[in-house]
């Protein structure tokens, strides 16, 4: 009888799991219900600081300078909770999150 090492098991998500993250209501409901974005805005974090927290919370790393530079122009000086939630959703649906976290 042959034993399979746990390291031989593929942990990549299936297509249906990836589609559920992209289209399902679970992530779409959890982001606003967490209250994280409003709390970070109340703390007075800058747009850059909020993006940093989204990345660290989701990917366990800071955003690359290029990603930060791409995201910042789309955020207004006045806090826009929906815009930050969209960034959060996009990070959670990124290839890195889907296949490595």
mmCIF file of N, CA, C and O in Angstrom:
data_model
loop_
_atom_site.group_PDB
_atom_site.id
_atom_site.type_symbol
_atom_site.label_atom_id
_atom_site.label_comp_id
_atom_site.label_asym_id
_atom_site.label_seq_id
_atom_site.Cartn_x
_atom_site.Cartn_y
_atom_site.Cartn_z
ATOM 1 N N UNK A 1 0.853 -1.185 0.000
ATOM 2 C CA UNK A 1 0.000 0.000 0.000
ATOM 3 C C UNK A 1 0.889 1.235 0.000
ATOM 4 O O UNK A 1 1.733 1.399 0.850
ATOM 5 N N UNK A 2 0.629 2.138 -0.933
ATOM 6 C CA UNK A 2 1.443 3.345 -1.071
ATOM 7 C C UNK A 2 0.792 4.516 -0.353
ATOM 8 O O UNK A 2 -0.400 4.743 -0.429
ATOM 9 N N UNK A 3 1.582 5.231 0.393
ATOM 10 C CA UNK A 3 1.072 6.411 1.094
ATOM 11 C C UNK A 3 1.440 7.653 0.292
ATOM 12 O O UNK A 3 2.524 7.756 -0.239
ATOM 13 N N UNK A 4 0.525 8.567 0.255
ATOM 14 C CA UNK A 4 0.755 9.800 -0.468
ATOM 15 C C UNK A 4 1.124 10.877 0.549
ATOM 16 O O UNK A 4 0.427 11.093 1.525
ATOM 17 N N UNK A 5 2.221 11.522 0.298
ATOM 18 C CA UNK A 5 2.684 12.604 1.157
ATOM 19 C C UNK A 5 1.766 13.805 0.974
ATOM 20 O O UNK A 5 1.287 14.071 -0.128
ATOM 21 N N UNK A 6 1.512 14.531 2.051
ATOM 22 C CA UNK A 6 0.657 15.720 1.968
ATOM 23 C C UNK A 6 1.219 16.739 0.985
ATOM 24 O O UNK A 6 0.488 17.523 0.396
ATOM 25 N N UNK A 7 2.523 16.696 0.783
ATOM 26 C CA UNK A 7 3.124 17.658 -0.142
ATOM 27 C C UNK A 7 2.773 17.347 -1.589
ATOM 28 O O UNK A 7 2.968 18.178 -2.462
ATOM 29 N N UNK A 8 2.228 16.174 -1.852
ATOM 30 C CA UNK A 8 1.836 15.805 -3.203
ATOM 31 C C UNK A 8 0.430 16.308 -3.561
ATOM 32 O O UNK A 8 0.015 16.227 -4.697
ATOM 33 N N UNK A 9 -0.285 16.821 -2.585
ATOM 34 C CA UNK A 9 -1.665 17.237 -2.796
ATOM 35 C C UNK A 9 -1.677 18.657 -3.356
ATOM 36 O O UNK A 9 -1.045 19.557 -2.837
ATOM 37 N N UNK A 10 -2.406 18.839 -4.439
ATOM 38 C CA UNK A 10 -2.532 20.162 -5.045
ATOM 39 C C UNK A 10 -3.587 20.960 -4.298
ATOM 40 O O UNK A 10 -4.696 20.491 -4.092
ATOM 41 N N UNK A 11 -3.244 22.166 -3.904
ATOM 42 C CA UNK A 11 -4.178 23.007 -3.170
ATOM 43 C C UNK A 11 -4.682 24.171 -4.014
ATOM 44 O O UNK A 11 -5.182 25.141 -3.494
ATOM 45 N N UNK A 12 -4.519 24.068 -5.317
ATOM 46 C CA UNK A 12 -5.015 25.121 -6.176
ATOM 47 C C UNK A 12 -6.537 25.074 -6.217
ATOM 48 O O UNK A 12 -7.131 24.004 -6.255
ATOM 49 N N UNK A 13 -7.170 26.251 -6.221
ATOM 50 C CA UNK A 13 -8.630 26.257 -6.247
ATOM 51 C C UNK A 13 -9.168 25.760 -7.581
ATOM 52 O O UNK A 13 -8.527 25.901 -8.611
ATOM 53 N N UNK A 14 -10.352 25.193 -7.513
ATOM 54 C CA UNK A 14 -11.007 24.742 -8.740
ATOM 55 C C UNK A 14 -11.640 25.949 -9.437
ATOM 56 O O UNK A 14 -11.742 27.036 -8.867
ATOM 57 N N UNK A 15 -12.068 25.731 -10.647
ATOM 58 C CA UNK A 15 -12.727 26.794 -11.403
ATOM 59 C C UNK A 15 -13.984 27.264 -10.675
ATOM 60 O O UNK A 15 -14.243 28.464 -10.587
ATOM 61 N N UNK A 16 -14.745 26.339 -10.119
ATOM 62 C CA UNK A 16 -15.979 26.739 -9.436
ATOM 63 C C UNK A 16 -15.672 27.562 -8.185
ATOM 64 O O UNK A 16 -16.408 28.500 -7.873
ATOM 65 N N UNK A 17 -14.580 27.246 -7.483
ATOM 66 C CA UNK A 17 -14.209 28.051 -6.320
ATOM 67 C C UNK A 17 -13.810 29.463 -6.747
ATOM 68 O O UNK A 17 -14.206 30.443 -6.115
ATOM 69 N N UNK A 18 -13.039 29.560 -7.803
ATOM 70 C CA UNK A 18 -12.624 30.872 -8.296
ATOM 71 C C UNK A 18 -13.835 31.686 -8.751
ATOM 72 O O UNK A 18 -13.942 32.880 -8.449
ATOM 73 N N UNK A 19 -14.773 31.051 -9.454
ATOM 74 C CA UNK A 19 -15.977 31.754 -9.911
ATOM 75 C C UNK A 19 -16.842 32.195 -8.735
ATOM 76 O O UNK A 19 -17.451 33.265 -8.768
ATOM 77 N N UNK A 20 -16.884 31.367 -7.684
ATOM 78 C CA UNK A 20 -17.659 31.745 -6.502
ATOM 79 C C UNK A 20 -17.073 33.003 -5.866
ATOM 80 O O UNK A 20 -17.807 33.907 -5.469
ATOM 81 N N UNK A 21 -15.752 33.084 -5.778
ATOM 82 C CA UNK A 21 -15.136 34.290 -5.222
ATOM 83 C C UNK A 21 -15.447 35.501 -6.097
ATOM 84 O O UNK A 21 -15.745 36.581 -5.592
ATOM 85 N N UNK A 22 -15.363 35.326 -7.403
ATOM 86 C CA UNK A 22 -15.605 36.451 -8.309
ATOM 87 C C UNK A 22 -17.057 36.906 -8.316
ATOM 88 O O UNK A 22 -17.342 38.094 -8.331
ATOM 89 N N UNK A 23 -17.985 35.950 -8.325
ATOM 90 C CA UNK A 23 -19.393 36.272 -8.530
ATOM 91 C C UNK A 23 -20.277 36.063 -7.317
ATOM 92 O O UNK A 23 -21.419 36.490 -7.313
ATOM 93 N N UNK A 24 -19.769 35.375 -6.303
ATOM 94 C CA UNK A 24 -20.603 35.037 -5.148
ATOM 95 C C UNK A 24 -20.843 36.222 -4.233
ATOM 96 O O UNK A 24 -20.128 37.221 -4.250
ATOM 97 N N UNK A 25 -21.865 36.088 -3.429
ATOM 98 C CA UNK A 25 -22.231 37.149 -2.507
ATOM 99 C C UNK A 25 -21.415 37.133 -1.220
ATOM 100 O O UNK A 25 -21.417 38.108 -0.488
ATOM 101 N N UNK A 26 -20.743 36.036 -0.928
ATOM 102 C CA UNK A 26 -20.036 35.916 0.345
ATOM 103 C C UNK A 26 -19.008 37.033 0.496
ATOM 104 O O UNK A 26 -19.025 37.785 1.470
ATOM 105 N N UNK A 27 -18.111 37.167 -0.455
ATOM 106 C CA UNK A 27 -17.079 38.203 -0.371
ATOM 107 C C UNK A 27 -17.718 39.578 -0.488
ATOM 108 O O UNK A 27 -17.376 40.500 0.263
ATOM 109 N N UNK A 28 -18.671 39.725 -1.386
ATOM 110 C CA UNK A 28 -19.319 41.017 -1.574
ATOM 111 C C UNK A 28 -20.023 41.503 -0.308
ATOM 112 O O UNK A 28 -20.102 42.699 -0.067
ATOM 113 N N UNK A 29 -20.533 40.597 0.507
ATOM 114 C CA UNK A 29 -21.195 40.985 1.758
ATOM 115 C C UNK A 29 -20.201 41.180 2.891
ATOM 116 O O UNK A 29 -20.391 42.031 3.743
ATOM 117 N N UNK A 30 -19.157 40.374 2.932
ATOM 118 C CA UNK A 30 -18.223 40.432 4.052
ATOM 119 C C UNK A 30 -17.377 41.698 4.058
ATOM 120 O O UNK A 30 -17.041 42.195 5.123
ATOM 121 N N UNK A 31 -17.014 42.196 2.907
ATOM 122 C CA UNK A 31 -16.166 43.391 2.875
ATOM 123 C C UNK A 31 -16.873 44.562 3.566
ATOM 124 O O UNK A 31 -16.317 45.138 4.500
ATOM 125 N N UNK A 32 -18.105 44.928 3.175
ATOM 126 C CA UNK A 32 -18.743 46.054 3.865
ATOM 127 C C UNK A 32 -19.136 45.729 5.311
ATOM 128 O O UNK A 32 -19.039 46.584 6.188
ATOM 129 N N UNK A 33 -19.542 44.493 5.558
ATOM 130 C CA UNK A 33 -19.990 44.160 6.917
ATOM 131 C C UNK A 33 -18.842 44.109 7.920
ATOM 132 O O UNK A 33 -19.068 44.200 9.120
ATOM 133 N N UNK A 34 -17.602 44.000 7.432
ATOM 134 C CA UNK A 34 -16.462 43.977 8.349
ATOM 135 C C UNK A 34 -16.255 45.329 9.018
ATOM 136 O O UNK A 34 -15.714 45.401 10.117
ATOM 137 N N UNK A 35 -16.657 46.401 8.338
ATOM 138 C CA UNK A 35 -16.476 47.735 8.889
ATOM 139 C C UNK A 35 -15.042 48.233 8.884
ATOM 140 O O UNK A 35 -14.738 49.276 9.470
ATOM 141 N N UNK A 36 -14.161 47.504 8.219
ATOM 142 C CA UNK A 36 -12.747 47.884 8.222
ATOM 143 C C UNK A 36 -12.488 49.224 7.530
ATOM 144 O O UNK A 36 -11.772 50.080 8.066
ATOM 145 N N UNK A 37 -13.052 49.398 6.363
ATOM 146 C CA UNK A 37 -12.786 50.614 5.589
ATOM 147 C C UNK A 37 -13.248 51.860 6.362
ATOM 148 O O UNK A 37 -12.451 52.793 6.542
ATOM 149 N N UNK A 38 -14.492 51.901 6.861
ATOM 150 C CA UNK A 38 -14.898 53.089 7.630
ATOM 151 C C UNK A 38 -14.014 53.322 8.862
ATOM 152 O O UNK A 38 -13.689 54.462 9.186
ATOM 153 N N UNK A 39 -13.614 52.240 9.510
ATOM 154 C CA UNK A 39 -12.753 52.382 10.690
ATOM 155 C C UNK A 39 -11.407 52.998 10.312
ATOM 156 O O UNK A 39 -10.899 53.882 10.997
ATOM 157 N N UNK A 40 -10.823 52.528 9.197
ATOM 158 C CA UNK A 40 -9.532 53.057 8.760
ATOM 159 C C UNK A 40 -9.659 54.525 8.355
ATOM 160 O O UNK A 40 -8.755 55.313 8.594
ATOM 161 N N UNK A 41 -10.786 54.880 7.747
ATOM 162 C CA UNK A 41 -11.012 56.280 7.375
ATOM 163 C C UNK A 41 -11.122 57.123 8.642
ATOM 164 O O UNK A 41 -10.540 58.207 8.740
ATOM 165 N N UNK A 42 -11.878 56.633 9.646
ATOM 166 C CA UNK A 42 -12.010 57.345 10.921
ATOM 167 C C UNK A 42 -10.665 57.511 11.620
ATOM 168 O O UNK A 42 -10.442 58.518 12.300
ATOM 169 N N UNK A 43 -9.784 56.537 11.463
ATOM 170 C CA UNK A 43 -8.447 56.629 12.060
ATOM 171 C C UNK A 43 -7.596 57.689 11.359
ATOM 172 O O UNK A 43 -6.506 58.007 11.828
ATOM 173 N N UNK A 44 -8.076 58.183 10.233
ATOM 174 C CA UNK A 44 -7.357 59.216 9.516
ATOM 175 C C UNK A 44 -6.278 58.699 8.586
ATOM 176 O O UNK A 44 -5.386 59.447 8.191
ATOM 177 N N UNK A 45 -6.366 57.420 8.223
ATOM 178 C CA UNK A 45 -5.368 56.873 7.295
ATOM 179 C C UNK A 45 -5.493 57.526 5.929
ATOM 180 O O UNK A 45 -6.598 57.819 5.466
ATOM 181 N N UNK A 46 -4.379 57.720 5.296
ATOM 182 C CA UNK A 46 -4.342 58.262 3.936
ATOM 183 C C UNK A 46 -4.799 57.176 2.960
ATOM 184 O O UNK A 46 -4.830 55.989 3.320
ATOM 185 N N UNK A 47 -5.135 57.549 1.728
ATOM 186 C CA UNK A 47 -5.471 56.522 0.735
ATOM 187 C C UNK A 47 -4.365 55.468 0.609
ATOM 188 O O UNK A 47 -4.631 54.269 0.546
ATOM 189 N N UNK A 48 -3.130 55.910 0.626
ATOM 190 C CA UNK A 48 -1.998 54.984 0.551
ATOM 191 C C UNK A 48 -1.987 54.037 1.756
ATOM 192 O O UNK A 48 -1.749 52.839 1.616
ATOM 193 N N UNK A 49 -2.270 54.568 2.932
ATOM 194 C CA UNK A 49 -2.305 53.747 4.144
ATOM 195 C C UNK A 49 -3.406 52.709 4.111
ATOM 196 O O UNK A 49 -3.230 51.572 4.571
ATOM 197 N N UNK A 50 -4.559 53.081 3.568
ATOM 198 C CA UNK A 50 -5.681 52.137 3.478
ATOM 199 C C UNK A 50 -5.343 51.022 2.491
ATOM 200 O O UNK A 50 -5.586 49.846 2.761
ATOM 201 N N UNK A 51 -4.756 51.382 1.354
ATOM 202 C CA UNK A 51 -4.360 50.359 0.380
ATOM 203 C C UNK A 51 -3.324 49.426 1.003
ATOM 204 O O UNK A 51 -3.392 48.204 0.825
ATOM 205 N N UNK A 52 -2.387 49.989 1.745
ATOM 206 C CA UNK A 52 -1.375 49.163 2.431
ATOM 207 C C UNK A 52 -2.065 48.140 3.337
ATOM 208 O O UNK A 52 -1.724 46.961 3.324
ATOM 209 N N UNK A 53 -3.034 48.595 4.121
ATOM 210 C CA UNK A 53 -3.730 47.673 5.040
ATOM 211 C C UNK A 53 -4.515 46.606 4.287
ATOM 212 O O UNK A 53 -4.567 45.462 4.718
ATOM 213 N N UNK A 54 -5.140 46.978 3.185
ATOM 214 C CA UNK A 54 -5.876 45.990 2.386
ATOM 215 C C UNK A 54 -4.920 44.898 1.910
ATOM 216 O O UNK A 54 -5.215 43.709 2.019
ATOM 217 N N UNK A 55 -3.788 45.294 1.393
ATOM 218 C CA UNK A 55 -2.809 44.316 0.895
ATOM 219 C C UNK A 55 -2.259 43.438 2.009
ATOM 220 O O UNK A 55 -2.178 42.217 1.857
ATOM 221 N N UNK A 56 -1.888 44.046 3.121
ATOM 222 C CA UNK A 56 -1.325 43.258 4.219
ATOM 223 C C UNK A 56 -2.359 42.277 4.753
ATOM 224 O O UNK A 56 -2.058 41.112 4.986
ATOM 225 N N UNK A 57 -3.593 42.728 4.903
ATOM 226 C CA UNK A 57 -4.650 41.851 5.416
ATOM 227 C C UNK A 57 -4.966 40.717 4.439
ATOM 228 O O UNK A 57 -5.220 39.596 4.840
ATOM 229 N N UNK A 58 -4.923 41.001 3.150
ATOM 230 C CA UNK A 58 -5.309 40.012 2.142
ATOM 231 C C UNK A 58 -4.154 39.137 1.660
ATOM 232 O O UNK A 58 -4.332 37.944 1.461
ATOM 233 N N UNK A 59 -2.997 39.746 1.444
ATOM 234 C CA UNK A 59 -1.892 39.030 0.812
ATOM 235 C C UNK A 59 -0.669 38.875 1.721
ATOM 236 O O UNK A 59 0.342 38.316 1.308
ATOM 237 N N UNK A 60 -0.760 39.404 2.925
ATOM 238 C CA UNK A 60 0.348 39.341 3.893
ATOM 239 C C UNK A 60 1.605 40.030 3.377
ATOM 240 O O UNK A 60 2.715 39.610 3.669
ATOM 241 N N UNK A 61 1.402 41.055 2.594
ATOM 242 C CA UNK A 61 2.534 41.842 2.083
ATOM 243 C C UNK A 61 2.035 43.223 1.679
ATOM 244 O O UNK A 61 0.841 43.432 1.453
ATOM 245 N N UNK A 62 2.972 44.155 1.622
ATOM 246 C CA UNK A 62 2.634 45.500 1.157
ATOM 247 C C UNK A 62 2.456 45.484 -0.359
ATOM 248 O O UNK A 62 2.995 44.600 -1.038
ATOM 249 N N UNK A 63 1.720 46.444 -0.892
ATOM 250 C CA UNK A 63 1.581 46.496 -2.355
ATOM 251 C C UNK A 63 2.901 46.892 -3.008
ATOM 252 O O UNK A 63 3.701 47.626 -2.427
ATOM 253 N N UNK A 64 3.107 46.395 -4.213
ATOM 254 C CA UNK A 64 4.264 46.824 -4.985
ATOM 255 C C UNK A 64 4.107 48.314 -5.276
ATOM 256 O O UNK A 64 2.975 48.804 -5.403
ATOM 257 N N UNK A 65 5.215 49.034 -5.425
ATOM 258 C CA UNK A 65 5.109 50.469 -5.756
ATOM 259 C C UNK A 65 4.283 50.716 -7.021
ATOM 260 O O UNK A 65 3.527 51.690 -7.085
ATOM 261 N N UNK A 66 4.384 49.807 -7.998
ATOM 262 C CA UNK A 66 3.613 49.968 -9.235
ATOM 263 C C UNK A 66 2.117 49.833 -8.975
ATOM 264 O O UNK A 66 1.315 50.589 -9.525
ATOM 265 N N UNK A 67 1.739 48.870 -8.158
ATOM 266 C CA UNK A 67 0.318 48.680 -7.845
ATOM 267 C C UNK A 67 -0.223 49.888 -7.098
ATOM 268 O O UNK A 67 -1.322 50.368 -7.395
ATOM 269 N N UNK A 68 0.548 50.371 -6.154
ATOM 270 C CA UNK A 68 0.133 51.551 -5.395
ATOM 271 C C UNK A 68 -0.022 52.755 -6.323
ATOM 272 O O UNK A 68 -1.021 53.484 -6.251
ATOM 273 N N UNK A 69 0.925 52.933 -7.223
ATOM 274 C CA UNK A 69 0.863 54.045 -8.177
ATOM 275 C C UNK A 69 -0.340 53.915 -9.113
ATOM 276 O O UNK A 69 -0.942 54.923 -9.505
ATOM 277 N N UNK A 70 -0.713 52.686 -9.461
ATOM 278 C CA UNK A 70 -1.876 52.470 -10.328
ATOM 279 C C UNK A 70 -3.191 52.747 -9.603
ATOM 280 O O UNK A 70 -4.147 53.238 -10.196
ATOM 281 N N UNK A 71 -3.250 52.414 -8.317
ATOM 282 C CA UNK A 71 -4.498 52.525 -7.564
ATOM 283 C C UNK A 71 -4.778 53.939 -7.049
ATOM 284 O O UNK A 71 -5.928 54.362 -7.025
ATOM 285 N N UNK A 72 -3.761 54.641 -6.639
ATOM 286 C CA UNK A 72 -3.968 55.949 -6.003
ATOM 287 C C UNK A 72 -4.715 56.968 -6.858
ATOM 288 O O UNK A 72 -5.594 57.662 -6.336
ATOM 289 N N UNK A 73 -4.431 57.089 -8.152
ATOM 290 C CA UNK A 73 -5.169 58.090 -8.940
ATOM 291 C C UNK A 73 -6.678 57.842 -8.989
ATOM 292 O O UNK A 73 -7.454 58.777 -9.161
ATOM 293 N N UNK A 74 -7.107 56.624 -8.818
ATOM 294 C CA UNK A 74 -8.531 56.313 -8.861
ATOM 295 C C UNK A 74 -9.269 56.611 -7.570
ATOM 296 O O UNK A 74 -10.493 56.518 -7.509
ATOM 297 N N UNK A 75 -8.537 56.995 -6.537
ATOM 298 C CA UNK A 75 -9.153 57.292 -5.240
ATOM 299 C C UNK A 75 -9.179 58.792 -5.029
ATOM 300 O O UNK A 75 -8.194 59.485 -5.241
ATOM 301 N N UNK A 76 -10.317 59.278 -4.591
ATOM 302 C CA UNK A 76 -10.475 60.710 -4.376
ATOM 303 C C UNK A 76 -9.812 61.125 -3.068
ATOM 304 O O UNK A 76 -9.583 60.313 -2.188
ATOM 305 N N UNK A 77 -9.564 62.392 -2.952
ATOM 306 C CA UNK A 77 -9.034 62.916 -1.689
ATOM 307 C C UNK A 77 -10.063 62.732 -0.582
ATOM 308 O O UNK A 77 -9.732 62.423 0.542
ATOM 309 N N UNK A 78 -11.330 62.929 -0.925
ATOM 310 C CA UNK A 78 -12.396 62.702 0.038
ATOM 311 C C UNK A 78 -12.647 61.204 0.110
ATOM 312 O O UNK A 78 -12.750 60.532 -0.916
ATOM 313 N N UNK A 79 -12.732 60.638 1.310
ATOM 314 C CA UNK A 79 -12.906 59.182 1.433
ATOM 315 C C UNK A 79 -14.150 58.669 0.692
ATOM 316 O O UNK A 79 -15.231 59.215 0.848
ATOM 317 N N UNK A 80 -13.955 57.658 -0.108
ATOM 318 C CA UNK A 80 -15.038 57.017 -0.850
ATOM 319 C C UNK A 80 -15.021 55.536 -0.478
ATOM 320 O O UNK A 80 -14.226 54.768 -1.010
ATOM 321 N N UNK A 81 -15.875 55.180 0.452
ATOM 322 C CA UNK A 81 -15.883 53.809 0.984
ATOM 323 C C UNK A 81 -16.063 52.801 -0.133
ATOM 324 O O UNK A 81 -15.377 51.775 -0.168
ATOM 325 N N UNK A 82 -16.963 53.066 -1.068
ATOM 326 C CA UNK A 82 -17.220 52.114 -2.161
ATOM 327 C C UNK A 82 -15.971 51.887 -3.007
ATOM 328 O O UNK A 82 -15.701 50.767 -3.429
ATOM 329 N N UNK A 83 -15.193 52.934 -3.237
ATOM 330 C CA UNK A 83 -13.973 52.790 -4.043
ATOM 331 C C UNK A 83 -12.964 51.897 -3.329
ATOM 332 O O UNK A 83 -12.338 51.029 -3.948
ATOM 333 N N UNK A 84 -12.807 52.085 -2.022
ATOM 334 C CA UNK A 84 -11.887 51.233 -1.257
ATOM 335 C C UNK A 84 -12.387 49.790 -1.200
ATOM 336 O O UNK A 84 -11.606 48.858 -1.252
ATOM 337 N N UNK A 85 -13.702 49.615 -1.098
ATOM 338 C CA UNK A 85 -14.267 48.260 -1.112
ATOM 339 C C UNK A 85 -14.004 47.583 -2.447
ATOM 340 O O UNK A 85 -13.749 46.378 -2.496
ATOM 341 N N UNK A 86 -14.052 48.344 -3.522
ATOM 342 C CA UNK A 86 -13.736 47.795 -4.846
ATOM 343 C C UNK A 86 -12.278 47.343 -4.918
ATOM 344 O O UNK A 86 -11.970 46.289 -5.485
ATOM 345 N N UNK A 87 -11.382 48.133 -4.336
ATOM 346 C CA UNK A 87 -9.968 47.747 -4.303
ATOM 347 C C UNK A 87 -9.819 46.460 -3.499
ATOM 348 O O UNK A 87 -9.128 45.525 -3.916
ATOM 349 N N UNK A 88 -10.483 46.390 -2.342
ATOM 350 C CA UNK A 88 -10.419 45.196 -1.489
ATOM 351 C C UNK A 88 -10.904 43.974 -2.268
ATOM 352 O O UNK A 88 -10.272 42.924 -2.272
ATOM 353 N N UNK A 89 -12.045 44.123 -2.944
ATOM 354 C CA UNK A 89 -12.611 43.020 -3.726
ATOM 355 C C UNK A 89 -11.635 42.579 -4.815
ATOM 356 O O UNK A 89 -11.432 41.391 -5.038
ATOM 357 N N UNK A 90 -11.029 43.559 -5.497
ATOM 358 C CA UNK A 90 -10.086 43.239 -6.576
ATOM 359 C C UNK A 90 -8.871 42.482 -6.048
ATOM 360 O O UNK A 90 -8.414 41.523 -6.676
ATOM 361 N N UNK A 91 -8.355 42.887 -4.893
ATOM 362 C CA UNK A 91 -7.206 42.184 -4.308
ATOM 363 C C UNK A 91 -7.604 40.761 -3.926
ATOM 364 O O UNK A 91 -6.856 39.807 -4.167
ATOM 365 N N UNK A 92 -8.793 40.600 -3.337
ATOM 366 C CA UNK A 92 -9.247 39.258 -2.950
ATOM 367 C C UNK A 92 -9.527 38.367 -4.159
ATOM 368 O O UNK A 92 -9.564 37.150 -4.033
ATOM 369 N N UNK A 93 -9.728 38.964 -5.300
ATOM 370 C CA UNK A 93 -9.962 38.188 -6.520
ATOM 371 C C UNK A 93 -8.749 38.157 -7.432
ATOM 372 O O UNK A 93 -8.840 37.720 -8.577
ATOM 373 N N UNK A 94 -7.636 38.608 -6.912
ATOM 374 C CA UNK A 94 -6.404 38.589 -7.702
ATOM 375 C C UNK A 94 -5.882 37.168 -7.834
ATOM 376 O O UNK A 94 -6.178 36.291 -7.019
ATOM 377 N N UNK A 95 -5.118 36.945 -8.836
ATOM 378 C CA UNK A 95 -4.509 35.632 -9.070
ATOM 379 C C UNK A 95 -3.658 35.216 -7.869
ATOM 380 O O UNK A 95 -3.673 34.072 -7.444
ATOM 381 N N UNK A 96 -2.940 36.173 -7.307
ATOM 382 C CA UNK A 96 -2.089 35.862 -6.139
ATOM 383 C C UNK A 96 -2.908 35.338 -4.974
ATOM 384 O O UNK A 96 -2.561 34.346 -4.352
ATOM 385 N N UNK A 97 -4.023 35.999 -4.668
ATOM 386 C CA UNK A 97 -4.856 35.540 -3.560
ATOM 387 C C UNK A 97 -5.509 34.198 -3.864
ATOM 388 O O UNK A 97 -5.506 33.295 -3.041
ATOM 389 N N UNK A 98 -6.047 34.064 -5.065
ATOM 390 C CA UNK A 98 -6.756 32.837 -5.431
ATOM 391 C C UNK A 98 -5.846 31.608 -5.404
ATOM 392 O O UNK A 98 -6.273 30.534 -5.010
ATOM 393 N N UNK A 99 -4.610 31.761 -5.822
ATOM 394 C CA UNK A 99 -3.741 30.596 -5.968
ATOM 395 C C UNK A 99 -2.695 30.445 -4.885
ATOM 396 O O UNK A 99 -2.008 29.436 -4.840
ATOM 397 N N UNK A 100 -2.523 31.450 -4.021
ATOM 398 C CA UNK A 100 -1.503 31.326 -2.995
ATOM 399 C C UNK A 100 -2.020 31.484 -1.576
ATOM 400 O O UNK A 100 -1.296 31.233 -0.634
ATOM 401 N N UNK A 101 -3.236 31.958 -1.419
ATOM 402 C CA UNK A 101 -3.728 32.180 -0.059
ATOM 403 C C UNK A 101 -4.982 31.383 0.109
ATOM 404 O O UNK A 101 -5.876 31.289 0.461
#
